[in-house]
Short mmCIF file of N, CA and C in Angstrom, two decimals:
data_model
loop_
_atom_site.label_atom_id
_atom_site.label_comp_id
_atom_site.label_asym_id
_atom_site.label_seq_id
_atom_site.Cartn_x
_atom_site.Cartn_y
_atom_site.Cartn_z
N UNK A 135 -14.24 -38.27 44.80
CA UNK A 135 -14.35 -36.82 44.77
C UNK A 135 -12.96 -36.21 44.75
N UNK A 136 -12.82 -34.79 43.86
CA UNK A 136 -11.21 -34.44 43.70
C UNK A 136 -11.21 -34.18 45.18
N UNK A 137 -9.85 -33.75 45.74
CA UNK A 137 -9.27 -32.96 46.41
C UNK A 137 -8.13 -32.49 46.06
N UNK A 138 -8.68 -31.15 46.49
CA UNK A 138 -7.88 -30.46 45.47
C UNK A 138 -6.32 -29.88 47.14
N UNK A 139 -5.27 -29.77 46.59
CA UNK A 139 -4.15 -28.86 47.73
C UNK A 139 -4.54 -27.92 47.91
N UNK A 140 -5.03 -26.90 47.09
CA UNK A 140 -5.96 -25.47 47.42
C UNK A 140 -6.85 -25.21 48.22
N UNK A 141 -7.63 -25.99 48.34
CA UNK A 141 -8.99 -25.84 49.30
C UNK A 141 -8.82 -25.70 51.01
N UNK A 142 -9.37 -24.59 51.12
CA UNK A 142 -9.54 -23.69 51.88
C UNK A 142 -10.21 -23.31 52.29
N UNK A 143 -10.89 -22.43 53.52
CA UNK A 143 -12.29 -21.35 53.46
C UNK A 143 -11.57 -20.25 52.38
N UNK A 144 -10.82 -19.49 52.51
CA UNK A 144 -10.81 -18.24 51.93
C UNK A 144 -10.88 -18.32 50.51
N UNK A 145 -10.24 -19.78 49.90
CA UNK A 145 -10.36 -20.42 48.47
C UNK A 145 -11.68 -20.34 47.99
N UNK A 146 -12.70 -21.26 48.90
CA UNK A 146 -13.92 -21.59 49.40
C UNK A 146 -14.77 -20.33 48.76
N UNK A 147 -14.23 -19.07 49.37
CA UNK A 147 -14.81 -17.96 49.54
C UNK A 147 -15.08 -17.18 48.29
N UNK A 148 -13.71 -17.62 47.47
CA UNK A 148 -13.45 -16.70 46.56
C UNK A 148 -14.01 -17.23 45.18
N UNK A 149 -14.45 -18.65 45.30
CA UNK A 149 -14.88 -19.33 43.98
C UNK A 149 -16.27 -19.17 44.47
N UNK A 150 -16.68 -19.37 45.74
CA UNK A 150 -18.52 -18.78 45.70
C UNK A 150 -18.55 -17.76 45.38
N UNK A 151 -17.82 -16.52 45.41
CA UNK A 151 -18.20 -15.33 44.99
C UNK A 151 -17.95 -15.52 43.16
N UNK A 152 -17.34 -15.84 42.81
CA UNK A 152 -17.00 -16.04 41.45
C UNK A 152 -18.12 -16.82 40.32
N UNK A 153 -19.13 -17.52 41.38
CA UNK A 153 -19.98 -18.44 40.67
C UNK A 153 -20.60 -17.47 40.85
N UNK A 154 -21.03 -16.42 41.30
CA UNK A 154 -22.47 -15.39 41.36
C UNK A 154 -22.39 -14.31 39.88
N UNK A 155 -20.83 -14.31 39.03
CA UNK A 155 -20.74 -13.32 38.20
C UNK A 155 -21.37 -13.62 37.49
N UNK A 156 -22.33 -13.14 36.35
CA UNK A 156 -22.99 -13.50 35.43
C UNK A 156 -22.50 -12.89 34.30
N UNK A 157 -21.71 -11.93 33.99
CA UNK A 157 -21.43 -11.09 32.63
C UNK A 157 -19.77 -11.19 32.61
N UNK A 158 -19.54 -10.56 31.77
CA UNK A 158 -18.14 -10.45 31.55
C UNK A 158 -17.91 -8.93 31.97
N UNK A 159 -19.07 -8.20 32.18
CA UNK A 159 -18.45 -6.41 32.65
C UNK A 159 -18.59 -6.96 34.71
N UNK A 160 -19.12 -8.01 34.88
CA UNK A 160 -19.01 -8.34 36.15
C UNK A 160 -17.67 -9.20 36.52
N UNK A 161 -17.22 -9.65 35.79
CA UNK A 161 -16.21 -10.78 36.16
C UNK A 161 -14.82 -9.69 35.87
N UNK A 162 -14.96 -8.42 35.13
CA UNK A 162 -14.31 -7.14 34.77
C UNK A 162 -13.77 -6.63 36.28
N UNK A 163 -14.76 -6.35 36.61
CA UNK A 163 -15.21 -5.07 38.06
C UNK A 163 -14.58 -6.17 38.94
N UNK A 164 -14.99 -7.61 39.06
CA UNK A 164 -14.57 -8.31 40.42
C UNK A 164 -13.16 -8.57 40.28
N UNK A 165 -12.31 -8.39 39.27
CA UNK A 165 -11.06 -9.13 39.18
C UNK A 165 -10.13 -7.43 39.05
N UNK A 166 -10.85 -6.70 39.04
CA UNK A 166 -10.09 -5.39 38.69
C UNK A 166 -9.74 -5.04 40.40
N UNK A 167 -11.15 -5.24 41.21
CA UNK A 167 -11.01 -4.94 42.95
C UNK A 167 -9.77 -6.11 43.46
N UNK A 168 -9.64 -7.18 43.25
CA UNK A 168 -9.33 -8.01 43.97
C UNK A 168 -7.54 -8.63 43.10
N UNK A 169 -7.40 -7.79 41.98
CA UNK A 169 -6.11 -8.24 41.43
C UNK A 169 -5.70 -7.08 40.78
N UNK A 170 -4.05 -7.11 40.17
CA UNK A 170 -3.39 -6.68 39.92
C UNK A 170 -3.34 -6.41 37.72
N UNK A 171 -3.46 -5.48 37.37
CA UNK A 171 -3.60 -6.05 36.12
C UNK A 171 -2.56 -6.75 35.29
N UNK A 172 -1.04 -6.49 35.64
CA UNK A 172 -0.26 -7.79 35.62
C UNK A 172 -0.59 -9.71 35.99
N UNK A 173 -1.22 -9.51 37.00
CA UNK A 173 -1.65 -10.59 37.48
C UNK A 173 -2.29 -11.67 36.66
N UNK A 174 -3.93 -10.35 36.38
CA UNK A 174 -4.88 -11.08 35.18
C UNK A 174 -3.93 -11.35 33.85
N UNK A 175 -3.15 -10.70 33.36
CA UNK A 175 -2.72 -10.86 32.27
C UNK A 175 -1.70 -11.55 32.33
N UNK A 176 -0.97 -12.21 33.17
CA UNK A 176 -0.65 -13.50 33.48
C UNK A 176 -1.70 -14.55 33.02
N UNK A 177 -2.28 -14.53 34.58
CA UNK A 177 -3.42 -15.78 33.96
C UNK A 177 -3.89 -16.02 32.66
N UNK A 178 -4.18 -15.00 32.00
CA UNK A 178 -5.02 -14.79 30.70
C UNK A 178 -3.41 -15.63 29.95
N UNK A 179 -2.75 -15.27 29.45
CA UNK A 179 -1.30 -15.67 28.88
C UNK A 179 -1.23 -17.35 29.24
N UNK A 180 -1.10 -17.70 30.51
CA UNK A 180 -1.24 -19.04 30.83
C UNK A 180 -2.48 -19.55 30.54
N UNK A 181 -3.50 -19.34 30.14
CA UNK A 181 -4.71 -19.75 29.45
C UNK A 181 -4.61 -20.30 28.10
N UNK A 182 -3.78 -19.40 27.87
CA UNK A 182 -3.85 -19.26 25.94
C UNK A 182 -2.80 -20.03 25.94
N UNK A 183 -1.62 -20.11 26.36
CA UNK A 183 -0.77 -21.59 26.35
C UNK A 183 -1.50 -22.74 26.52
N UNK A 184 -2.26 -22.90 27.47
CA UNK A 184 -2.79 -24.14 27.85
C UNK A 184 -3.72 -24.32 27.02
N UNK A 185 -4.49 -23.84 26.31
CA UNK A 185 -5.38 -23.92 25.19
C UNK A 185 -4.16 -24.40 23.62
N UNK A 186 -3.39 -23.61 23.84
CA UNK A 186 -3.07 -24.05 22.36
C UNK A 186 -1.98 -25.69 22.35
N UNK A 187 -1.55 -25.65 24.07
CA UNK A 187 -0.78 -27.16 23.81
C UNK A 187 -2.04 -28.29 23.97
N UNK A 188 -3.41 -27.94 24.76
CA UNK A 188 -4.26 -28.62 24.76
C UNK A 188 -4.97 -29.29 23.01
N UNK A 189 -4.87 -28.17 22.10
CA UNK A 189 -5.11 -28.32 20.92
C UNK A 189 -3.95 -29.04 20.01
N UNK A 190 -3.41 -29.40 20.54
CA UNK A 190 -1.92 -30.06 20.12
C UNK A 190 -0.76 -28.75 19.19
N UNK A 191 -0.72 -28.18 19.62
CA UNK A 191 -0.37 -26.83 18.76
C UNK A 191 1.25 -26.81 19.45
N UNK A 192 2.33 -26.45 18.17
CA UNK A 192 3.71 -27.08 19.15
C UNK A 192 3.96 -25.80 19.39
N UNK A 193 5.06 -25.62 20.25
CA UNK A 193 5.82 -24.41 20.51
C UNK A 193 6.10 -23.27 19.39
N UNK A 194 6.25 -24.06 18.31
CA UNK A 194 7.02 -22.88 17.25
C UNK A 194 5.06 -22.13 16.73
N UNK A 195 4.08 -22.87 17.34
CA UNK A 195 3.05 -21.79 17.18
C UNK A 195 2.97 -20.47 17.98
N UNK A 196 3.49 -21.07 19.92
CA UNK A 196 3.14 -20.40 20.54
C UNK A 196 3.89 -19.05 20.46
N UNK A 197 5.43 -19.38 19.63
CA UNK A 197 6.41 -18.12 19.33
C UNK A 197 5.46 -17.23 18.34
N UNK A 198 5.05 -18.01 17.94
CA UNK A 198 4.68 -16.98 16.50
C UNK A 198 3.37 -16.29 17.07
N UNK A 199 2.72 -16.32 18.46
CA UNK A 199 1.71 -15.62 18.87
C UNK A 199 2.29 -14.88 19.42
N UNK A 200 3.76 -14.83 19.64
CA UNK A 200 4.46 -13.65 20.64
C UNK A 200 5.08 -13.80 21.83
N UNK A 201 5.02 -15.03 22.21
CA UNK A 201 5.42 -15.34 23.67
C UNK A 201 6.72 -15.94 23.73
N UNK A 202 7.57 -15.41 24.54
CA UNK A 202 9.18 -15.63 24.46
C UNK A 202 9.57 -16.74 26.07
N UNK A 203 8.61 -17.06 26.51
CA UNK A 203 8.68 -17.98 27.84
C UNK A 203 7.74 -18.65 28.10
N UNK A 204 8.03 -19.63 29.20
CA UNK A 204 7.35 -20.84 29.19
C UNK A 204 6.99 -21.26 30.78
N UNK A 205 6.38 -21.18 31.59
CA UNK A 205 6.44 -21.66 33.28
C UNK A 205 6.11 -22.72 33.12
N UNK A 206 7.04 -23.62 33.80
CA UNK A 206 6.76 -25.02 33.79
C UNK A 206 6.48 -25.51 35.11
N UNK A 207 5.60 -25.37 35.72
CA UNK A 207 5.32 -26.13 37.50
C UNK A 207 5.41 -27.17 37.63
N UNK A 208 6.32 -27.71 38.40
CA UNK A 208 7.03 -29.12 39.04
C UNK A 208 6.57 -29.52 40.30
N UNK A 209 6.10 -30.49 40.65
CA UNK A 209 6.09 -30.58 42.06
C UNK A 209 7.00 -31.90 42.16
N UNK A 210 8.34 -31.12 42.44
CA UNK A 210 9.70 -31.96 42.45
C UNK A 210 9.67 -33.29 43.73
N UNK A 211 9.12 -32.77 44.66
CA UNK A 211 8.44 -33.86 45.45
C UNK A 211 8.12 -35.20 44.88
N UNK A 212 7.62 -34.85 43.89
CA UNK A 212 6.82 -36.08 42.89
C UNK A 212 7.85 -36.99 42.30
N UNK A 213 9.45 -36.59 42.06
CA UNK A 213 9.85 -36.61 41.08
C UNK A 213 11.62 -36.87 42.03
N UNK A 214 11.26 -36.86 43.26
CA UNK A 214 12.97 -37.25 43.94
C UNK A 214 12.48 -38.36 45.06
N UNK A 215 13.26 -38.65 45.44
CA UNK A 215 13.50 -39.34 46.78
C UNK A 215 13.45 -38.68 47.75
N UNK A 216 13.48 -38.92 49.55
CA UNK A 216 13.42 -38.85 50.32
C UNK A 216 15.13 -37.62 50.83
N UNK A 217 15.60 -37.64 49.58
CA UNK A 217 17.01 -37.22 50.18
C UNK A 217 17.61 -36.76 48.58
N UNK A 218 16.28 -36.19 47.76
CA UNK A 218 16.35 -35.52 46.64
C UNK A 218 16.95 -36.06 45.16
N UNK A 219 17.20 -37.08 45.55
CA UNK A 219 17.65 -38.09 44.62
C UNK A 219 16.92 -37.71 43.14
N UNK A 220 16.96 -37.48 41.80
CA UNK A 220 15.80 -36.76 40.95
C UNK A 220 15.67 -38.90 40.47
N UNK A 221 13.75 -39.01 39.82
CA UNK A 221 13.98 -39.69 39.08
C UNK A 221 14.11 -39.90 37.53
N UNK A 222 14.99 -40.60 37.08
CA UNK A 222 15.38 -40.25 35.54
C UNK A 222 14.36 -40.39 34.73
N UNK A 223 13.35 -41.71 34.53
CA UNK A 223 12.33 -41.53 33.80
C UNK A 223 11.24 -40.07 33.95
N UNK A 224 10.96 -39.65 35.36
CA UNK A 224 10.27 -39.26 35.29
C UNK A 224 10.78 -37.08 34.46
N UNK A 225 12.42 -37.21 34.97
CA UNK A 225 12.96 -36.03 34.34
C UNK A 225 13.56 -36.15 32.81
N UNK A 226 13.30 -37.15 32.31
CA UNK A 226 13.24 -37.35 31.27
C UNK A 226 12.04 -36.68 30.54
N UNK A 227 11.04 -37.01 30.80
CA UNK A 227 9.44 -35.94 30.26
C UNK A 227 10.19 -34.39 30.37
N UNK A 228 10.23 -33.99 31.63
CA UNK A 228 10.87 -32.54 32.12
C UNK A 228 11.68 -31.83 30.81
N UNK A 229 12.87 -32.96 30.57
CA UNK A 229 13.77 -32.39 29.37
C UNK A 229 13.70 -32.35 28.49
N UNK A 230 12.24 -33.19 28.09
CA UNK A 230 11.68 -32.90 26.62
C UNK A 230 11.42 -31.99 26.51
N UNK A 231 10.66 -31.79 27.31
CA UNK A 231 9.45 -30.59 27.47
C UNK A 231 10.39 -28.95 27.52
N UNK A 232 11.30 -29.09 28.36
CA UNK A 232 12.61 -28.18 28.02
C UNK A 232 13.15 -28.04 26.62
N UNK A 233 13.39 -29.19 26.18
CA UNK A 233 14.67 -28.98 24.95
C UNK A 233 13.35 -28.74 24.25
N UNK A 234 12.12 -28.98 23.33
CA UNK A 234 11.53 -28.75 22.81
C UNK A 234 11.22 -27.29 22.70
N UNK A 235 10.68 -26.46 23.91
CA UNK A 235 10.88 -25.12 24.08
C UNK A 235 12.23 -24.13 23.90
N UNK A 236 13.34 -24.93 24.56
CA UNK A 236 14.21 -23.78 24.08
C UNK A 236 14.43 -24.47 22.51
N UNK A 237 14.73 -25.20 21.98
CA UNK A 237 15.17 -24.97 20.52
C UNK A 237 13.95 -24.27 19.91
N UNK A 238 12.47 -23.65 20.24
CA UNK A 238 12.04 -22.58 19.72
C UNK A 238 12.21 -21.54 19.89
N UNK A 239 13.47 -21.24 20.49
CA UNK A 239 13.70 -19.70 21.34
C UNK A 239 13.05 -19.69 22.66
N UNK A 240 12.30 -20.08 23.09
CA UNK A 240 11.53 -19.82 24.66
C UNK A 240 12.34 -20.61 25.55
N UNK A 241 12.19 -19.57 26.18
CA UNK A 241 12.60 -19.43 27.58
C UNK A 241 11.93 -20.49 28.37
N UNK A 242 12.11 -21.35 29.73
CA UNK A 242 11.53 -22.62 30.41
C UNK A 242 11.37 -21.56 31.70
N UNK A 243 10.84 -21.28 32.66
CA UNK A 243 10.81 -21.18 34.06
C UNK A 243 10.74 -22.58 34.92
N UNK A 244 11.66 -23.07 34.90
CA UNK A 244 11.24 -24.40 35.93
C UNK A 244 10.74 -24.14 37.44
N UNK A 245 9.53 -24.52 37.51
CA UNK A 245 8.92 -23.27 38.28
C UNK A 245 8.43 -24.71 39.93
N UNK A 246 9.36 -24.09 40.83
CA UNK A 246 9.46 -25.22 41.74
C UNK A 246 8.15 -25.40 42.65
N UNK A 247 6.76 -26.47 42.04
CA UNK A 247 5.79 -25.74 42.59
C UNK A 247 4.40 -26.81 43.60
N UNK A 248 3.82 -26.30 44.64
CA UNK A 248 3.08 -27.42 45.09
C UNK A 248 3.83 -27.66 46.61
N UNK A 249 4.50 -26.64 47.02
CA UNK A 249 5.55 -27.64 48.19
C UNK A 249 4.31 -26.86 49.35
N UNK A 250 3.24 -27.10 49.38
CA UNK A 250 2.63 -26.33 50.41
C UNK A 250 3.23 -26.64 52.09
N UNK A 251 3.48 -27.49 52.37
CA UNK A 251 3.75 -27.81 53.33
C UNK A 251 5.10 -27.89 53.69
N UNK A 252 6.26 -26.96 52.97
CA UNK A 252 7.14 -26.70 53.43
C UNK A 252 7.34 -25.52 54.60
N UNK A 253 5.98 -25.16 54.71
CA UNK A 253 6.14 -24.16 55.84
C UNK A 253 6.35 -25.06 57.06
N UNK A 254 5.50 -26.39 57.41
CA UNK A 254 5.62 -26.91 58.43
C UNK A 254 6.47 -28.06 59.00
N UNK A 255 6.85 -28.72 57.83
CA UNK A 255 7.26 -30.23 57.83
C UNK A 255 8.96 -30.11 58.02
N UNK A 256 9.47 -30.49 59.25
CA UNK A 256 10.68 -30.44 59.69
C UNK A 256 11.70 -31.83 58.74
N UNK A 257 12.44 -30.82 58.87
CA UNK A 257 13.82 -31.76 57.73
C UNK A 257 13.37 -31.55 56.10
N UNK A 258 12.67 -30.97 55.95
CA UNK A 258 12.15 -30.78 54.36
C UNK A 258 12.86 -29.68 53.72
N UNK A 259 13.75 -28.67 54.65
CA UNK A 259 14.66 -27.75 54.52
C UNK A 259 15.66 -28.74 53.71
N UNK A 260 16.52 -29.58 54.37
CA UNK A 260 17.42 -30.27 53.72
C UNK A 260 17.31 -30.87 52.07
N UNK A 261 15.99 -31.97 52.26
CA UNK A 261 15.41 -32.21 50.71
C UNK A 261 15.24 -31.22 49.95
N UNK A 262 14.84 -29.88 50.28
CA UNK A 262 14.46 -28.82 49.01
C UNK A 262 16.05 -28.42 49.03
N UNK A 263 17.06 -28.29 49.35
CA UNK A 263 18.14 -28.01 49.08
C UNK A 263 18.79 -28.77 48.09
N UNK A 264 18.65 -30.51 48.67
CA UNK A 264 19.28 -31.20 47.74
C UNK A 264 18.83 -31.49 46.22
N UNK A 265 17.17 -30.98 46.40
CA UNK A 265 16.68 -31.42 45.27
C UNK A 265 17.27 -30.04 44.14
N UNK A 266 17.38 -29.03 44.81
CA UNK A 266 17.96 -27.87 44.02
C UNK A 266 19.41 -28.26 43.32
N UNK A 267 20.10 -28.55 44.24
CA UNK A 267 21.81 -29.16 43.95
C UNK A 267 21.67 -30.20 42.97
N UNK A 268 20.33 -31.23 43.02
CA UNK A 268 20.77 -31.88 41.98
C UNK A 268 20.09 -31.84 40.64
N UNK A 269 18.99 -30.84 40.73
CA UNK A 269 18.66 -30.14 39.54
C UNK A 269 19.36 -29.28 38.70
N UNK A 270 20.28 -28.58 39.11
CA UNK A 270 21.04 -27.29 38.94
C UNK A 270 22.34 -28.37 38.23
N UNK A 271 22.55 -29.95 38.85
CA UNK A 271 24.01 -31.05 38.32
C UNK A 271 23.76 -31.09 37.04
N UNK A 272 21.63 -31.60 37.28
CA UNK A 272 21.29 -31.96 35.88
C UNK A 272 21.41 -31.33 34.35
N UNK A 273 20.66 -29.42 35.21
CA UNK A 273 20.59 -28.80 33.72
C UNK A 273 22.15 -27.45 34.03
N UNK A 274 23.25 -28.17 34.42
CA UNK A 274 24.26 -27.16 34.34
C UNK A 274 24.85 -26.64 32.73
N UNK A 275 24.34 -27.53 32.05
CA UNK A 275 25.37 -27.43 30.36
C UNK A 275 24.28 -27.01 30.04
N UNK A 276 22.92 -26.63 30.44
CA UNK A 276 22.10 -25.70 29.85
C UNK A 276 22.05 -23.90 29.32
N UNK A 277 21.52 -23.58 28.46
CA UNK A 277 21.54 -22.13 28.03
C UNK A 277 20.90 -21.13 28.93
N UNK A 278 20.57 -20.12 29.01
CA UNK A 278 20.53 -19.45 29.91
C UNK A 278 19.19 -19.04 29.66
N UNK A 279 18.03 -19.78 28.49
CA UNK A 279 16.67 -19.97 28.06
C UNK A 279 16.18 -20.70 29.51
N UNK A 280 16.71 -21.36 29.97
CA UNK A 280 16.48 -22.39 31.20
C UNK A 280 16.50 -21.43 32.50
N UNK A 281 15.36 -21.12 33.29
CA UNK A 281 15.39 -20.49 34.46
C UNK A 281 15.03 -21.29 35.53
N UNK A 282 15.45 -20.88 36.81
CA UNK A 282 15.02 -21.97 38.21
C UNK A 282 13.60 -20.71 39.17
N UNK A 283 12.85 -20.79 38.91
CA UNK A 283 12.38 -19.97 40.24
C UNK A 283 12.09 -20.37 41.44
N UNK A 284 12.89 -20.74 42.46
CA UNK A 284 13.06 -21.50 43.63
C UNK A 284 11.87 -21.97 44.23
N UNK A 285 11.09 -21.15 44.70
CA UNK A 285 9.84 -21.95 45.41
C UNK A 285 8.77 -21.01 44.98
N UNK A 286 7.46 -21.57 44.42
CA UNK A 286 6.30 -21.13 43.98
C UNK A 286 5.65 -20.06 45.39
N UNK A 287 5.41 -19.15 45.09
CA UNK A 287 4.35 -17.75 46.08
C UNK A 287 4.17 -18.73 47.43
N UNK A 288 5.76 -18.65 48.29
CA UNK A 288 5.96 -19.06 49.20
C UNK A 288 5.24 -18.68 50.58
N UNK A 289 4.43 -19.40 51.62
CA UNK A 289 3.23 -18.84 52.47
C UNK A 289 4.31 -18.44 54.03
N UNK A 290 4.70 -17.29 54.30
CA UNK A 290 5.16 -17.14 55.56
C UNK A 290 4.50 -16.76 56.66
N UNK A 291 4.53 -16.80 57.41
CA UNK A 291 3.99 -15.84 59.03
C UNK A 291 5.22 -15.84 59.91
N UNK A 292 4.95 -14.57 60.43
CA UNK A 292 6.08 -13.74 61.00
C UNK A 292 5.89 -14.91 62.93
N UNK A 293 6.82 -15.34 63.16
CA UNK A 293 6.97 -16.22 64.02
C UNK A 293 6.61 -18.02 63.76
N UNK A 294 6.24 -18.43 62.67
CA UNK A 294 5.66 -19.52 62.42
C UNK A 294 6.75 -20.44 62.07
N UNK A 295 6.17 -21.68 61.07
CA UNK A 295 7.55 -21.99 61.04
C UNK A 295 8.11 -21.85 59.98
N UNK A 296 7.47 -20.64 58.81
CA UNK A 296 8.38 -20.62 58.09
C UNK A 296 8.73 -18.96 58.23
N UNK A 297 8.92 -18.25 58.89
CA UNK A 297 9.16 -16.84 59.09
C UNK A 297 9.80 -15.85 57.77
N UNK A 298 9.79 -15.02 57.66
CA UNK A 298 10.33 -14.53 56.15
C UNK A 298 11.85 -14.66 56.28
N UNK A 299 13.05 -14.30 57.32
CA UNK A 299 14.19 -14.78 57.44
C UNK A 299 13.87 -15.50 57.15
N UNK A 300 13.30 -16.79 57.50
CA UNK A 300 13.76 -18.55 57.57
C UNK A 300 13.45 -18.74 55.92
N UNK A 301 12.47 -18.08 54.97
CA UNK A 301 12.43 -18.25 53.91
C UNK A 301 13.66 -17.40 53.19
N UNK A 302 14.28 -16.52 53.54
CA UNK A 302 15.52 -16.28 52.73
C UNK A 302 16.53 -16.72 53.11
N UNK A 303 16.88 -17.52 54.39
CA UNK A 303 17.91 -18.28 54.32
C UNK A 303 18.03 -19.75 54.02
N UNK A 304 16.88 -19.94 53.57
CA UNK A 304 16.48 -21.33 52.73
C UNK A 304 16.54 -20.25 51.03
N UNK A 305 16.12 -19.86 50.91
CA UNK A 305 16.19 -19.42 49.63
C UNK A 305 18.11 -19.17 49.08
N UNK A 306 19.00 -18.51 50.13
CA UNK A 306 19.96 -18.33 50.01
C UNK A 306 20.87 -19.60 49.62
N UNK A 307 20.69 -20.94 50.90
CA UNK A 307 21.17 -22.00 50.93
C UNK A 307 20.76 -22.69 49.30
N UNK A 308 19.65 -22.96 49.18
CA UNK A 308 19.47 -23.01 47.49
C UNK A 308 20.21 -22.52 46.52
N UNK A 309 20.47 -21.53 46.65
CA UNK A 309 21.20 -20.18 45.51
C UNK A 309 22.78 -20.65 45.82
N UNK A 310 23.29 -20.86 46.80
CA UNK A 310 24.79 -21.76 47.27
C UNK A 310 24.54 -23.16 46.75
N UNK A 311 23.92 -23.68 46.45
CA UNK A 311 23.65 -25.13 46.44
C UNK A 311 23.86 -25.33 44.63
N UNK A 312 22.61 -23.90 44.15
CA UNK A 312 23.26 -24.19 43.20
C UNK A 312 24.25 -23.78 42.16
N UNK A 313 24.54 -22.83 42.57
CA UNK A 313 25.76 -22.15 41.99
C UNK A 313 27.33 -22.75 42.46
N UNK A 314 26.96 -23.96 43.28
CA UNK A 314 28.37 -24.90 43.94
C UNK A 314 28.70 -25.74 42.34
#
């Protein structure tokens, strides 16, 4: 059976309510209360990417539908050592998948993503630093098509252990790490 990192009650909550829509003027009304219309039209955008690389359709299609960027979600975890080390085969895929997009003009978001449990897990401050420092070694002779967005819709609570300070001075230490 999957298990999924998402699952949740409130996750739980929000896909039972979602299985009850039956129309499209209902799935309209529920996503209009509960989101942002930037938001949906995100998702909708990341749909239609994923549909057209699913169809084998290369980049120089997805330009020509209009789209000038690319989010690429990493779960860099997957992909370093214990002490951020990156691995080469596996960032090898990464830089295809990069150089392929920018030589169509698009833009990459390397989009740092999946670290759910950096709110709790002590010393994981250090690894997400190093893994930044040595991502930032990797794509330094890169164009400026290449973006970093540090940590994916990061989960804080005010006293916990990741507090919103403690997330901008981890966010800061990153931003020193990689601009060193």
């Amino acid at each position: 059976m999957y298990q999924s990192k998402l699952k949740d009650e409130q996750i739980d909550g929000l896909f039972d309510a979602m299985q009850q829509l039956q129309t499209k003027e209902e799935f309209y009304r529920f996503f209009e209360d509960i989101s942002t219309v930037s938001e949906i039209k995100a998702l909708a955008q990341r749909m239609e990417v994923a549909k057209m690389l699913d169809q084998d359709q290369t980049y120089t299609e997805i330009v020509k539908k209009g789209f000038d960027h690319i989010r690429l979600p990493v779960d860099f975890r997957s992909f370093t050592d214990d002490k951020g080390i990156l691995d080469e085969k596996s960032f090898m895929r990464i830089d295809n998948i990069i150089n392929m997009a920018n030589n169509e003009g698009l833009a990459v978001m390397l989009d740092f993503h999946a670290w759910y449990d950096l709110n709790t897990e002590k010393g994981d401050s250090e690894r997400f630093i190093a893994i930044w420092k040595n991502v930032a070694e990797r794509y330094k002779d890169y164009s400026n098509l290449l973006l970093f967005e540090l940590i994916n819709e990061p989960h804080t609570t005010e006293g916990g252990d990741l507090s919103m300070g403690k997330l901008m001075n981890l966010q800061n230490e990153a931003i020193e790490a990689i601009r060193a």
